[in-house]
mmCIF file of C-alpha atoms in Angstrom:
data_model
loop_
_atom_site.group_PDB
_atom_site.id
_atom_site.type_symbol
_atom_site.label_atom_id
_atom_site.label_comp_id
_atom_site.label_asym_id
_atom_site.label_seq_id
_atom_site.Cartn_x
_atom_site.Cartn_y
_atom_site.Cartn_z
ATOM 1 C CA MET A 7 35.382 33.965 216.057
ATOM 2 C CA GLN A 8 34.689 35.431 212.596
ATOM 3 C CA LYS A 9 37.441 33.222 211.100
ATOM 4 C CA ILE A 10 35.770 30.106 212.462
ATOM 5 C CA THR A 11 32.784 30.650 210.171
ATOM 6 C CA SER A 12 34.980 30.254 207.093
ATOM 7 C CA LEU A 13 36.460 26.909 208.148
ATOM 8 C CA LYS A 14 35.507 23.879 206.102
ATOM 9 C CA THR A 15 34.395 21.595 208.931
ATOM 10 C CA VAL A 16 32.380 18.389 208.973
ATOM 11 C CA ASP A 17 29.897 19.908 211.414
ATOM 12 C CA ASP A 18 28.772 23.297 212.664
ATOM 13 C CA ALA A 19 31.102 25.147 215.025
ATOM 14 C CA HIS A 20 29.474 26.115 218.309
ATOM 15 C CA LEU A 21 30.266 28.421 221.191
ATOM 16 C CA LEU A 22 30.172 26.187 224.272
ATOM 17 C CA LEU A 23 27.976 27.632 227.005
ATOM 18 C CA ASP A 24 28.436 24.795 229.472
ATOM 19 C CA LYS A 25 29.181 21.094 229.872
ATOM 20 C CA GLN A 26 27.601 18.968 232.601
ATOM 21 C CA ASP A 27 28.481 15.392 233.555
ATOM 22 C CA PHE A 28 26.149 13.237 235.658
ATOM 23 C CA GLN A 29 26.549 9.934 237.518
ATOM 24 C CA THR A 30 23.530 8.525 235.677
ATOM 25 C CA LYS A 31 21.695 9.577 232.535
ATOM 26 C CA PRO A 32 20.075 12.935 233.313
ATOM 27 C CA SER A 33 16.318 13.340 233.300
ATOM 28 C CA SER A 34 14.528 16.026 231.318
ATOM 29 C CA ASP A 35 14.116 18.040 234.529
ATOM 30 C CA GLN A 36 17.861 17.911 235.234
ATOM 31 C CA ILE A 37 18.645 18.993 231.684
ATOM 32 C CA ILE A 38 16.234 21.923 231.944
ATOM 33 C CA ASP A 39 17.314 22.922 235.470
ATOM 34 C CA ASN A 40 20.995 22.972 234.497
ATOM 35 C CA TYR A 41 20.549 25.138 231.396
ATOM 36 C CA PRO A 42 23.175 27.924 231.686
ATOM 37 C CA SER A 43 20.799 30.846 231.124
ATOM 38 C CA GLU A 44 23.183 33.192 232.954
ATOM 39 C CA LYS A 45 25.613 32.776 230.026
ATOM 40 C CA LEU A 46 23.129 33.714 227.290
ATOM 41 C CA GLN A 47 23.720 37.471 227.292
ATOM 42 C CA ASN A 48 27.485 37.037 227.012
ATOM 43 C CA ALA A 49 27.093 34.588 224.104
ATOM 44 C CA ILE A 50 24.699 36.948 222.297
ATOM 45 C CA SER A 51 27.116 39.819 222.861
ATOM 46 C CA GLU A 52 30.038 37.821 221.412
ATOM 47 C CA LEU A 53 28.092 36.754 218.318
ATOM 48 C CA SER A 54 26.756 40.259 217.685
ATOM 49 C CA LYS A 55 30.328 41.568 217.400
ATOM 50 C CA PHE A 56 30.710 40.008 213.948
ATOM 51 C CA ARG A 57 27.245 39.260 212.545
ATOM 52 C CA LYS A 58 23.602 40.314 212.622
ATOM 53 C CA LEU A 59 21.486 38.164 214.894
ATOM 54 C CA GLY A 60 17.957 38.955 213.761
ATOM 55 C CA ASP A 61 14.947 38.817 216.043
ATOM 56 C CA CYS A 62 14.374 35.033 216.205
ATOM 57 C CA PHE A 63 16.125 31.996 217.625
ATOM 58 C CA SER A 64 15.716 28.242 217.377
ATOM 59 C CA ILE A 65 16.666 25.310 219.577
ATOM 60 C CA THR A 66 18.134 21.997 218.488
ATOM 61 C CA VAL A 67 17.978 19.160 221.008
ATOM 62 C CA SER A 68 19.763 15.954 220.073
ATOM 63 C CA ARG A 69 20.488 12.831 222.044
ATOM 64 C CA TYR A 70 22.763 9.841 221.876
ATOM 65 C CA LYS A 71 22.061 6.852 224.108
ATOM 66 C CA ASN A 72 19.636 8.739 226.321
ATOM 67 C CA LYS A 73 16.106 7.755 225.336
ATOM 68 C CA GLN A 74 14.590 8.796 228.680
ATOM 69 C CA ALA A 75 14.967 12.517 227.964
ATOM 70 C CA ASP A 76 11.855 14.133 226.461
ATOM 71 C CA ILE A 77 13.109 16.337 223.610
ATOM 72 C CA GLU A 78 9.827 18.256 223.224
ATOM 73 C CA GLU A 79 9.634 19.056 226.946
ATOM 74 C CA ILE A 80 13.272 20.199 227.025
ATOM 75 C CA GLU A 81 12.791 22.423 223.974
ATOM 76 C CA SER A 82 9.588 23.938 225.329
ATOM 77 C CA GLU A 83 10.971 24.774 228.784
ATOM 78 C CA ILE A 84 14.297 26.112 227.534
ATOM 79 C CA GLU A 85 12.550 28.152 224.828
ATOM 80 C CA ARG A 86 10.609 30.112 227.453
ATOM 81 C CA ASP A 87 13.757 30.822 229.451
ATOM 82 C CA ILE A 88 15.762 31.958 226.413
ATOM 83 C CA SER A 89 12.913 34.146 225.083
ATOM 84 C CA HIS A 90 12.728 35.949 228.399
ATOM 85 C CA LYS A 91 16.513 36.370 228.784
ATOM 86 C CA ILE A 92 17.425 37.589 225.273
ATOM 87 C CA ASN A 93 14.158 39.252 224.247
ATOM 88 C CA LYS A 94 13.835 37.381 220.935
ATOM 89 C CA LYS A 95 11.087 35.197 219.479
ATOM 90 C CA PHE A 96 11.294 31.428 219.210
ATOM 91 C CA MET A 97 11.129 29.948 215.699
ATOM 92 C CA GLN A 98 10.614 26.213 215.237
ATOM 93 C CA ASN A 99 12.628 25.991 212.005
ATOM 94 C CA SER A 100 16.364 26.596 212.491
ATOM 95 C CA LYS A 101 16.763 27.144 208.725
ATOM 96 C CA ASN A 102 15.191 30.599 209.031
ATOM 97 C CA SER A 103 16.657 31.514 212.410
ATOM 98 C CA LYS A 104 20.019 33.272 212.738
ATOM 99 C CA ILE A 105 20.596 32.037 216.308
ATOM 100 C CA ASP A 106 20.431 28.326 217.130
ATOM 101 C CA PHE A 107 20.903 27.118 220.684
ATOM 102 C CA ARG A 108 21.887 23.480 221.011
ATOM 103 C CA VAL A 109 21.395 20.931 223.761
ATOM 104 C CA HIS A 110 23.319 17.760 222.962
ATOM 105 C CA LEU A 111 22.820 14.750 225.229
ATOM 106 C CA GLU A 112 25.487 12.055 225.165
ATOM 107 C CA GLN A 113 24.533 9.373 227.668
ATOM 108 C CA ARG A 114 25.510 11.072 230.977
ATOM 109 C CA ARG A 115 26.931 14.292 229.478
ATOM 110 C CA ILE A 116 25.110 17.425 228.350
ATOM 111 C CA LEU A 117 26.653 20.059 226.084
ATOM 112 C CA TYR A 118 24.880 23.418 225.919
ATOM 113 C CA SER A 119 25.988 25.656 223.051
ATOM 114 C CA VAL A 120 25.028 28.204 220.419
ATOM 115 C CA ARG A 121 25.943 27.880 216.726
ATOM 116 C CA ILE A 122 28.579 30.436 215.705
ATOM 117 C CA ASP A 123 27.495 30.874 212.081
ATOM 118 C CA SER A 124 24.059 32.235 211.257
ATOM 119 C CA ARG A 125 23.103 29.189 209.163
ATOM 120 C CA PRO A 126 23.698 25.450 209.508
ATOM 121 C CA LEU A 127 26.592 24.014 207.537
ATOM 122 C CA TYR A 128 24.322 22.226 205.054
ATOM 123 C CA PHE A 129 22.667 25.528 204.020
ATOM 124 C CA ARG A 130 25.865 27.538 203.549
ATOM 125 C CA GLU A 131 27.440 28.228 200.184
ATOM 126 C CA TYR A 132 31.158 27.670 199.961
ATOM 127 C CA ARG A 133 33.198 30.512 198.546
ATOM 128 C CA GLY A 134 36.516 30.501 196.739
ATOM 129 C CA GLU A 135 38.471 27.676 195.218
ATOM 130 C CA THR A 136 38.998 24.485 197.132
ATOM 131 C CA GLU A 137 41.919 22.199 196.468
ATOM 132 C CA VAL A 138 42.491 18.636 197.571
ATOM 133 C CA VAL A 139 46.104 17.607 197.994
ATOM 134 C CA GLU A 140 46.995 13.928 197.814
ATOM 135 C CA ARG A 141 50.398 12.371 198.437
ATOM 136 C CA LYS A 142 51.571 10.056 195.701
ATOM 137 C CA GLY A 143 55.021 8.710 196.372
ATOM 138 C CA LEU A 144 57.358 11.668 196.843
ATOM 139 C CA GLY A 145 55.279 14.199 194.937
ATOM 140 C CA HIS A 146 51.920 15.865 195.352
ATOM 141 C CA THR A 147 48.954 15.921 193.011
ATOM 142 C CA ARG A 148 46.532 18.847 193.205
ATOM 143 C CA HIS A 149 42.931 18.644 192.080
ATOM 144 C CA ASP A 150 40.643 21.619 191.598
ATOM 145 C CA LEU A 151 37.234 20.470 192.845
ATOM 146 C CA ARG A 152 35.473 22.636 190.274
ATOM 147 C CA GLN A 153 36.791 20.323 187.543
ATOM 148 C CA HIS A 154 35.203 17.283 189.202
ATOM 149 C CA SER A 155 31.739 18.723 189.806
#
């Protein structure tokens, strides 16, 4: 899992806790009731093998084509459950939290996960040299991104 944090991805990599599919768009109560709290300790244990977790966590709830779900209610209810299970404090701002639990609603599907890296992708500094390789005919052209900054 440590190697995943060094990947140059378009979005944050997450450890999937659970995936739920419903016949209709789930309500806030269904989303809360199906939260996989029994998997929290294992996820925390896995993450703590390669990085410090700190004493706070945050929650990110996002939705796509599911306007009926109440994001604030979901966050509030899940926050209490997580606080009790992992013995850490809730922090509203994920920028300062080293653990971010995610609830992603996609119409009738819910993905429950925890971010693998300690910080969101947009706050991380990239290390080392990055090269872009483009095919031009039969040859390759290499560009060092530092020259184009």
